[in-house]
Tab-separated table of C-alpha atoms and ligand atoms in Angstrom:
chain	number	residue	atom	x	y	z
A	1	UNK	CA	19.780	79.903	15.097
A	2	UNK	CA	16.503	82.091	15.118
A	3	UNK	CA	15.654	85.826	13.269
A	4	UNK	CA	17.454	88.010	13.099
A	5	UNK	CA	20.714	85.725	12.638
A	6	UNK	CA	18.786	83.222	10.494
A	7	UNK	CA	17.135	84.600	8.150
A	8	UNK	CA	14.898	81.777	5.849
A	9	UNK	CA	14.648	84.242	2.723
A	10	UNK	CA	18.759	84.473	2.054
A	11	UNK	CA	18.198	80.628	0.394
A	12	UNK	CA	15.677	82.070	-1.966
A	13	UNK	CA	16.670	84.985	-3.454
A	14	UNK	CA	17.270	84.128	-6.933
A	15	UNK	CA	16.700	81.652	-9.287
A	16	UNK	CA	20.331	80.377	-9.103
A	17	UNK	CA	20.378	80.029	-5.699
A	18	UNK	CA	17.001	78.010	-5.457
A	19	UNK	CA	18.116	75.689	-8.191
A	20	UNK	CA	20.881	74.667	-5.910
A	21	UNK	CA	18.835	74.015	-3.010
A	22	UNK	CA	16.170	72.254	-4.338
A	23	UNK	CA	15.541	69.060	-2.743
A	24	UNK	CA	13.191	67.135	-5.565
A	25	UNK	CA	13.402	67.251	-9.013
A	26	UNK	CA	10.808	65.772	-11.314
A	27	UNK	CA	12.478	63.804	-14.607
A	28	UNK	CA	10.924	61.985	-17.262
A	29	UNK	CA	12.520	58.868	-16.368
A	30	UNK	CA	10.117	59.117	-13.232
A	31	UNK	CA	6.788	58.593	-15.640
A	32	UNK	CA	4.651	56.044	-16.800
A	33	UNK	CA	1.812	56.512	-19.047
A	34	UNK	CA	-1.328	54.493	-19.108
A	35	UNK	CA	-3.115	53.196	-22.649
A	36	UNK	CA	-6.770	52.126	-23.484
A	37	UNK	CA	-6.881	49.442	-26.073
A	38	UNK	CA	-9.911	48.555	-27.621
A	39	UNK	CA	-10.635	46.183	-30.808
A	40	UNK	CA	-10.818	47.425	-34.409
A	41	UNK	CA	-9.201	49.325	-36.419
A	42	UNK	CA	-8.559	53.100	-36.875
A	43	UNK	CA	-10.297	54.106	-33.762
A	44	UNK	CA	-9.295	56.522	-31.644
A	45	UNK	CA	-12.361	57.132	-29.245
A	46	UNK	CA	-12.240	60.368	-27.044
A	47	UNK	CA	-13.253	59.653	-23.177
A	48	UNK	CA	-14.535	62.769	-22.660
A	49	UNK	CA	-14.147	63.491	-19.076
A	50	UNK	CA	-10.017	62.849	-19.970
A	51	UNK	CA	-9.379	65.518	-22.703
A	52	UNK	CA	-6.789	64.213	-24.439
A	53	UNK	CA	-6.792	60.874	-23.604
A	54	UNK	CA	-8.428	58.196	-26.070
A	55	UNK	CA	-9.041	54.646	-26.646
A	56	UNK	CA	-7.154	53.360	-29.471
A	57	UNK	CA	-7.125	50.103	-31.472
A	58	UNK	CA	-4.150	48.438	-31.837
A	59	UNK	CA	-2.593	50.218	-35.218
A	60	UNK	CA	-3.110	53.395	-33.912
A	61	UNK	CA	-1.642	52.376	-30.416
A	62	UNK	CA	1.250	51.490	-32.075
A	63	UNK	CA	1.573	54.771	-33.208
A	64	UNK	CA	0.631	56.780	-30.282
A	65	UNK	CA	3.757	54.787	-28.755
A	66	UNK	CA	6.267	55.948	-31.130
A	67	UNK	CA	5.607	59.252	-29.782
A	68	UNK	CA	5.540	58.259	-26.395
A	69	UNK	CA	8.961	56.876	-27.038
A	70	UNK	CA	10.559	59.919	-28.824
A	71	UNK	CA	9.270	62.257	-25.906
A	72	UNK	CA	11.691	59.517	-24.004
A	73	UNK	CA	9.307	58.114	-21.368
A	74	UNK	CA	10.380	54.846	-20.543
A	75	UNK	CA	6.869	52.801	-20.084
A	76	UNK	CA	3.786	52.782	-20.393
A	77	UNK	CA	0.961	50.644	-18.953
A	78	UNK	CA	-1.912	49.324	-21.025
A	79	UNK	CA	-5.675	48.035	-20.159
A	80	UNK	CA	-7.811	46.494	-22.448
A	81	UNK	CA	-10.950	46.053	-23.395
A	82	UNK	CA	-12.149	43.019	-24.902
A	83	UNK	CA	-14.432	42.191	-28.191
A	84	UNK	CA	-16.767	40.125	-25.627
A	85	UNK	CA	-17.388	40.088	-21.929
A	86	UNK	CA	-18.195	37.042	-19.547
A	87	UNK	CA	-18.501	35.954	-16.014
A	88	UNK	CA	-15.320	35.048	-16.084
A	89	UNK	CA	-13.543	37.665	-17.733
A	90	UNK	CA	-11.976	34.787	-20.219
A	91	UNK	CA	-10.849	37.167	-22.729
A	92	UNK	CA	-8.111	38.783	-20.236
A	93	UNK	CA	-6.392	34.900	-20.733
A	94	UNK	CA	-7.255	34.574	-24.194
A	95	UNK	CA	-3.795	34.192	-25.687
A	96	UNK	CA	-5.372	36.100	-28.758
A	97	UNK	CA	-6.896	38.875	-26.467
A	98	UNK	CA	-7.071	42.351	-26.894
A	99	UNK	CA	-3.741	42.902	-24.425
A	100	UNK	CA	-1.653	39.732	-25.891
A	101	UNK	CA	-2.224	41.287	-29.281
A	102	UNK	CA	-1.445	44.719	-28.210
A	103	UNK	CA	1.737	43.656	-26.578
A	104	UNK	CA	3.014	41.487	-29.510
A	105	UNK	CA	2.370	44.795	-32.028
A	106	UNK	CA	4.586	46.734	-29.625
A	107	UNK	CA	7.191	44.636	-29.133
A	108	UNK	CA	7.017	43.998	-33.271
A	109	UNK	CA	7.130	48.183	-33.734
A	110	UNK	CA	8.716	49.997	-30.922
A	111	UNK	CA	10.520	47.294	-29.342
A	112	UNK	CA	13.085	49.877	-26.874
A	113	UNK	CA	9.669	50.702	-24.670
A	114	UNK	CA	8.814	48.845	-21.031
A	115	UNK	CA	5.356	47.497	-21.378
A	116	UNK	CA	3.388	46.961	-18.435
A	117	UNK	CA	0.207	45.507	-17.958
A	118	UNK	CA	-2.706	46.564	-15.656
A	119	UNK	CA	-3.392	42.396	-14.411
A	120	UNK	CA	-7.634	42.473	-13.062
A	121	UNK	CA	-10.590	40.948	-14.591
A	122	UNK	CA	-13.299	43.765	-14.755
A	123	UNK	CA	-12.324	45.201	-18.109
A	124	UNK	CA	-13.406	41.563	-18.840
A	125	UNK	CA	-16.349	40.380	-16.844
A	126	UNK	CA	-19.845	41.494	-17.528
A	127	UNK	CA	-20.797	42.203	-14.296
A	128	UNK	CA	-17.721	44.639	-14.149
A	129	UNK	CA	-16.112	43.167	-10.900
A	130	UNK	CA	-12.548	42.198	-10.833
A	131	UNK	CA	-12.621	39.005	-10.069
A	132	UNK	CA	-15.140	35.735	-10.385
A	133	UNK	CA	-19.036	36.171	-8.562
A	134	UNK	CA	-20.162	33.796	-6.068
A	135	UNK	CA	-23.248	34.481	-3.560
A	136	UNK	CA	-23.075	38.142	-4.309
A	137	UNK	CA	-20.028	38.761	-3.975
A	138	UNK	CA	-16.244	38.052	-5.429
A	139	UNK	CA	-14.400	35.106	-4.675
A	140	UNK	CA	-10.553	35.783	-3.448
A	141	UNK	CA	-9.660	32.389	-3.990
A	142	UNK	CA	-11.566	30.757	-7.452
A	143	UNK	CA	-10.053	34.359	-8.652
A	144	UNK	CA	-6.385	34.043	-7.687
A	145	UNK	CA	-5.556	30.937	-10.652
A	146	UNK	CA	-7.674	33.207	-13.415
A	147	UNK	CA	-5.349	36.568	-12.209
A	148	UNK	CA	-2.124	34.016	-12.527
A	149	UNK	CA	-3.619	32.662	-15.444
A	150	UNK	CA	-3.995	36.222	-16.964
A	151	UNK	CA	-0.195	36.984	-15.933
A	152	UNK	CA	1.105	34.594	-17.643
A	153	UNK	CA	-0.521	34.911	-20.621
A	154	UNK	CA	0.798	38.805	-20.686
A	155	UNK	CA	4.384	37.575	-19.914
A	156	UNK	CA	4.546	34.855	-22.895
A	157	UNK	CA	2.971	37.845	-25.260
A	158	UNK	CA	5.995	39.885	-24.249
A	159	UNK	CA	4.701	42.096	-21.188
A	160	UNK	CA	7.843	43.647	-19.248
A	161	UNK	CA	6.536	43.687	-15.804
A	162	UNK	CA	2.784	42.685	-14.613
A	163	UNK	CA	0.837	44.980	-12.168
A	164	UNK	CA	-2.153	43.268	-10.156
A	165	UNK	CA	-4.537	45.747	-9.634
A	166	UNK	CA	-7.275	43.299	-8.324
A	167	UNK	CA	-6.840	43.894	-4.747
A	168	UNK	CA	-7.586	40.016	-3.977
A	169	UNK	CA	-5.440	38.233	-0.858
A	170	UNK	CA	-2.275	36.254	-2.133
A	171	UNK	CA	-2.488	37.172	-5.721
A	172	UNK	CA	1.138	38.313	-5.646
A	173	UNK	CA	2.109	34.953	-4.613
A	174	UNK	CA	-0.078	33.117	-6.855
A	175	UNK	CA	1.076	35.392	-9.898
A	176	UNK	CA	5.119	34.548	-8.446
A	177	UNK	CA	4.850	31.417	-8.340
A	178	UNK	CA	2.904	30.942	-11.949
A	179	UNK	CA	5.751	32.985	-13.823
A	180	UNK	CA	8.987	31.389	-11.544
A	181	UNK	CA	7.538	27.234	-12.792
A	182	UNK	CA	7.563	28.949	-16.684
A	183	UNK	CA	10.793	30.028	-17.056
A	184	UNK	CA	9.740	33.960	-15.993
A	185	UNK	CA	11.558	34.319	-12.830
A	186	UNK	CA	13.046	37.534	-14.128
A	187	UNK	CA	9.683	39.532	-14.759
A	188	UNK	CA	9.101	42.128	-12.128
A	189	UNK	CA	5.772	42.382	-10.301
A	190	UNK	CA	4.342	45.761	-9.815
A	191	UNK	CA	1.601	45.313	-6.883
A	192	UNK	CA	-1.126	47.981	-6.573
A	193	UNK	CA	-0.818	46.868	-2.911
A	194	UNK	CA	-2.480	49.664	-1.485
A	195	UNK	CA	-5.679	50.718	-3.401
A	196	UNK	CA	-8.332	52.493	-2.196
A	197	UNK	CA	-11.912	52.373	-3.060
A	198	UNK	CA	-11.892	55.263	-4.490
A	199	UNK	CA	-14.361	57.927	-6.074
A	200	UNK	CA	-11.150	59.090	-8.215
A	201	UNK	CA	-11.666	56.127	-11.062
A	202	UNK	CA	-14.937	57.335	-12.384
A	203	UNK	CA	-13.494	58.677	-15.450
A	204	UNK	CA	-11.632	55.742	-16.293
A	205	UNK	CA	-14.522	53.177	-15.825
A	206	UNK	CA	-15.821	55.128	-18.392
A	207	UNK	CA	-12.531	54.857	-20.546
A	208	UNK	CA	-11.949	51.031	-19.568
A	209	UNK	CA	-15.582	50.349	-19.977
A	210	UNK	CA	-15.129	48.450	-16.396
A	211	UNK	CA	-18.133	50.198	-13.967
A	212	UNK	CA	-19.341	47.589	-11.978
A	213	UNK	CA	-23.031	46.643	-13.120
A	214	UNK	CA	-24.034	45.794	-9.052
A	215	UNK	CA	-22.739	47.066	-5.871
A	216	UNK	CA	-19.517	48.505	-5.383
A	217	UNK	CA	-15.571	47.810	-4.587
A	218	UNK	CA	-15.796	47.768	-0.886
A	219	UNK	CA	-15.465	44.170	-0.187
A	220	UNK	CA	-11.933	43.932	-1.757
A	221	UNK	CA	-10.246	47.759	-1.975
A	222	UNK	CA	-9.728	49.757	1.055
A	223	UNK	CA	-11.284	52.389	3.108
A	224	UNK	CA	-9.881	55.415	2.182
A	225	UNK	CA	-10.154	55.977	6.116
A	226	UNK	CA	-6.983	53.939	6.927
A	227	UNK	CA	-3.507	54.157	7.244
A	228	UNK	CA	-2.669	51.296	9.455
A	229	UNK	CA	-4.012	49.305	7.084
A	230	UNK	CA	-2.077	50.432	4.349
A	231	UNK	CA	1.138	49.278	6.146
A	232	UNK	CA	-0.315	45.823	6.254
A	233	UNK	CA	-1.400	45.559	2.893
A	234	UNK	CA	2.235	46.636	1.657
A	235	UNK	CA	4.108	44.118	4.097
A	236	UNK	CA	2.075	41.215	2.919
A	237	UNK	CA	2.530	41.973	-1.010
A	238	UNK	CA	6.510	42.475	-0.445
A	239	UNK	CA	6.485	39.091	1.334
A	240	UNK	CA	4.754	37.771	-1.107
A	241	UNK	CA	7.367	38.711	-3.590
A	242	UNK	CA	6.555	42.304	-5.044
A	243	UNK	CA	9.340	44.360	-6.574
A	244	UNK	CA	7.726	47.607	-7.254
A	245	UNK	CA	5.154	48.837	-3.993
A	246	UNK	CA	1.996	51.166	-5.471
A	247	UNK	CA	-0.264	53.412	-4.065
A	248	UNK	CA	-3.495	54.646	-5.308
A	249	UNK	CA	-4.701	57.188	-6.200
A	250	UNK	CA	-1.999	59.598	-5.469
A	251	UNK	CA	-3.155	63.318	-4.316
A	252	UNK	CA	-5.515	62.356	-1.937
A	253	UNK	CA	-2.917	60.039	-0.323
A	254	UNK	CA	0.000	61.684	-0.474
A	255	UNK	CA	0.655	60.456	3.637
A	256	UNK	CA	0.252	56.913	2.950
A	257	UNK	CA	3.747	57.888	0.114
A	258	UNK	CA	5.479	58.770	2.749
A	259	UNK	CA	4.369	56.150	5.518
A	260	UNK	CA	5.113	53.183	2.748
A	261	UNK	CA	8.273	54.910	2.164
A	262	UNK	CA	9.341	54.900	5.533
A	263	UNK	CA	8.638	50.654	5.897
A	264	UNK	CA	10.297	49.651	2.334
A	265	UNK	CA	13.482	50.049	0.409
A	266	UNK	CA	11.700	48.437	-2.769
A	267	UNK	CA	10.726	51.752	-5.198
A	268	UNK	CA	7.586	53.326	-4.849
A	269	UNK	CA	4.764	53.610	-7.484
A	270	UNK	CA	2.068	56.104	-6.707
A	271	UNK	CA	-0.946	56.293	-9.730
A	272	UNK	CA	-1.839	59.443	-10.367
A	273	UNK	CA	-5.699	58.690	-11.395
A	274	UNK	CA	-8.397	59.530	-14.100
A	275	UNK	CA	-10.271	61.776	-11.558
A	276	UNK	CA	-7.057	63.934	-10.392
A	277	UNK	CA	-6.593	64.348	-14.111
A	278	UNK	CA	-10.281	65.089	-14.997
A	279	UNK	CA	-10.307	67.938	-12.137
A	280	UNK	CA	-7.178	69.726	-13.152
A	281	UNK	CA	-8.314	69.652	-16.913
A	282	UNK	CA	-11.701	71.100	-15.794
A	283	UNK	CA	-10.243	73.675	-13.705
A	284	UNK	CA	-7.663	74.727	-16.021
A	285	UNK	CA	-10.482	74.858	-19.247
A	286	UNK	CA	-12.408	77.203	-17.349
A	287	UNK	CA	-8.964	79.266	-17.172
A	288	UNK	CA	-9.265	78.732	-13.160
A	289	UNK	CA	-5.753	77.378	-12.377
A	290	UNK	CA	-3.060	77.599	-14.438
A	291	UNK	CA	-2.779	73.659	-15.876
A	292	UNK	CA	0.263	73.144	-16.783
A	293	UNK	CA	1.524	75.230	-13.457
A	294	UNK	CA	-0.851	72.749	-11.347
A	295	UNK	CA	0.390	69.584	-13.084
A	296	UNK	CA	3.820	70.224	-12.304
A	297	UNK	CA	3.269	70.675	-8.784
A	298	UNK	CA	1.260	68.109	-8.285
A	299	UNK	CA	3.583	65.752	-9.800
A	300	UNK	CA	6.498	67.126	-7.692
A	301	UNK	CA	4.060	66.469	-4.616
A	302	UNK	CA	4.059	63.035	-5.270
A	303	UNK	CA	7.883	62.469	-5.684
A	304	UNK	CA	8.114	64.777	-2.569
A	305	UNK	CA	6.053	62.270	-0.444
A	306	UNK	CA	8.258	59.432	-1.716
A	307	UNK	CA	7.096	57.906	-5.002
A	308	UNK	CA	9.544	57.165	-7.383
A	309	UNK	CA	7.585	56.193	-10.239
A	310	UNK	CA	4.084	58.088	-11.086
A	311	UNK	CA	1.517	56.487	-13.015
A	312	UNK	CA	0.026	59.618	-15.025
A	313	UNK	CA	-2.312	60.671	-17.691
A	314	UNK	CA	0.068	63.645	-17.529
A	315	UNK	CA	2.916	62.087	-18.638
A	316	UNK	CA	3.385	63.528	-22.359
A	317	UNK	CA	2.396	66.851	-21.141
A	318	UNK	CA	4.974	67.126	-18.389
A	319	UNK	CA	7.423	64.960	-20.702
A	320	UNK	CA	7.247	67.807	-23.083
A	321	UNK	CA	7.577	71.042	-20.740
A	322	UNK	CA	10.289	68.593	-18.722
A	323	UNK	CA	12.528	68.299	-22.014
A	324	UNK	CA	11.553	72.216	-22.672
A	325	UNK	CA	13.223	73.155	-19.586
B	1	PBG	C1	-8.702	48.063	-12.475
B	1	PBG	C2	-8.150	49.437	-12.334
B	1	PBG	C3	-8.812	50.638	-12.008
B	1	PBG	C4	-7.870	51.662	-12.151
B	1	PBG	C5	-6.675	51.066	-12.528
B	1	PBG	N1	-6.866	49.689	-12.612
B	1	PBG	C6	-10.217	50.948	-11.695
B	1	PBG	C7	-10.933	50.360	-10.566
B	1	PBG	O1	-10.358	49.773	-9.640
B	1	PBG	O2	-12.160	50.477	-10.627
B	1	PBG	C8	-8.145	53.141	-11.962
B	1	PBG	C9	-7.217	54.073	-12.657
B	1	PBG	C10	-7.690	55.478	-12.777
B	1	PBG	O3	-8.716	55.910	-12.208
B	1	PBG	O4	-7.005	56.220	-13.477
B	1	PBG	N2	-9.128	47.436	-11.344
């Protein structure tokens, strides 16, 4: 049927009839919202390329929780950052590290909330990488037991589902196999299996204190030139055992959503990163966009292209107008 007989407009006439067609909605239940932790007490730190967003010791985590949970998002996922750095990012193992702490006063407080936990070492390493140094450069395999290590350690403090965001080979494996011979076979693992190297996280090096003090991420995240790729990295990570697929950031890769989408029936986690945030908060201070107009789409992109969960700064906001509606 062509114009005149079919005419596009008749489906969009009012606001009735759109609601009916409307092909993706955006709920709450879709968000996750991510947490800085730091040590201390009282603090709550401003990162100030994230308006809004803050680092917050542990009692006043607790509390920014409770009103996470009463604006009825269902997780959130936390990084730390630890008293003391090393080369080998020992505090992300600690059992009495920033995290296992953090996850123990949750669980204590606001028990009926999913924690997750960001699993990578360079938060925790003083050279900022995510995983051990050797010759220059990090080691996949010396870094896989420290990663499984650091799992574990989250799980027995009470984590709800671990999310490698590393980017070394076999990790998801290694981090399987380390909760299935303790008793954890029923923890979910939430891969960042397709990261890029991004330009997006500068804002939340600055927030996770995690900027890597030589070189860069190249060696062990992606090119943000390819696709192909992508497929490969998510086929390895769900035979290796995944439950939950990511992809990161989100905007800017809104076609590797849908390709992953199209290869897996596991649900699909797309991070909606510090930098996306940071631009849309700029634009909309300087009265450019309309902010809260431009979060909402761009969240509805992302479920568009196939994501069923969305990692997001943006959560409360969009939590709030969401429950408005
Ligand atoms: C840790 C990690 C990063 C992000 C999430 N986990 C940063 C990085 O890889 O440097 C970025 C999240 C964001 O930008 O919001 N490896």
């Amino acid at each position: 049927m062509m114009f005149p007989e079919y005419r596009s407009r008749r489906l969009r006439r009012n606001k009735n009839i759109r609601r009916m067609v409307r092909e993706t909605r955006l709920s709450v239940d879709d968000l996750v919202y991510p947490l800085f932790v730091v040590p201390g007490s009282g603090v709550k730190n401003p990162i100030p390329p994230m308006p809004g967003i803050f680092q917050f010791s542990i009692d006043n985590l607790v509390h920014e929780i409770k009103e996470i949970r009463e604006l009825n998002i269902p997780a959130v996922i936390l990084f730390g950052i630890p008293e003391k750095k090393d080369d080998m990012g020992s505090e992300a193992y600690a059992k009495d590290g920033i995290i296992q702490r953090a996850i123990r006063a949750i669980k204590d407080k606001v028990p009926d909330i999913l924690i997750i936990t960001d699993v990578c070492l360079c938060e925790y390493t003083t050279h900022g990488h995510c995983g051990v140094i050797k010759d220059g450069d990090v080691d996949n395999d010396a870094t896989l037991d420290l990663l499984a290590k650091t799992a574990l350690s989250h799980v027995e403090s009470g984590s709800d589902i671990v999310a490698p965001s590393d980017m070394m080979d076999g990790r998801v494996a290694a981090i399987r196999e380390i909760l299935d011979e303790n008793g954890f076979e029923h923890i979910p693992i939430m891969s960042y299996a397709v990261k890029y190297a991004s330009s997006f996280y500068g804002p939340f090096r600055l927030a996770a204190e995690s900027t890597p003090q030589f070189g860069d991420r190249h060696s062990y995240q992606m090119d943000p030139a390819n696709s192909q790729e992508a497929i490969r990295e998510a086929t390895l990570d769900i035979e290796e055992g995944a439950d939950i697929i990511m992809i990161k950031p989100a905007l800017s890769y809104l076609d590797i959503v849908y390709m992953i989408r199209e290869i897996t029936h596991l649900p699909i986690a797309a991070y909606n990163v510090s930098g996306e945030y940071a631009m849309i908060k700029a634009a909309a201070k300087n009265g450019w966009i309309d902010g809260d107009k431009v979060m909402m789409e761009s969240l509805l992109s992302i479920k568009r292209a196939g994501a069923d969960i969305i990692l997001t700064y943006l959560a409360k906001e969009a939590a709030q107008l969401l429950g408005r509606r």
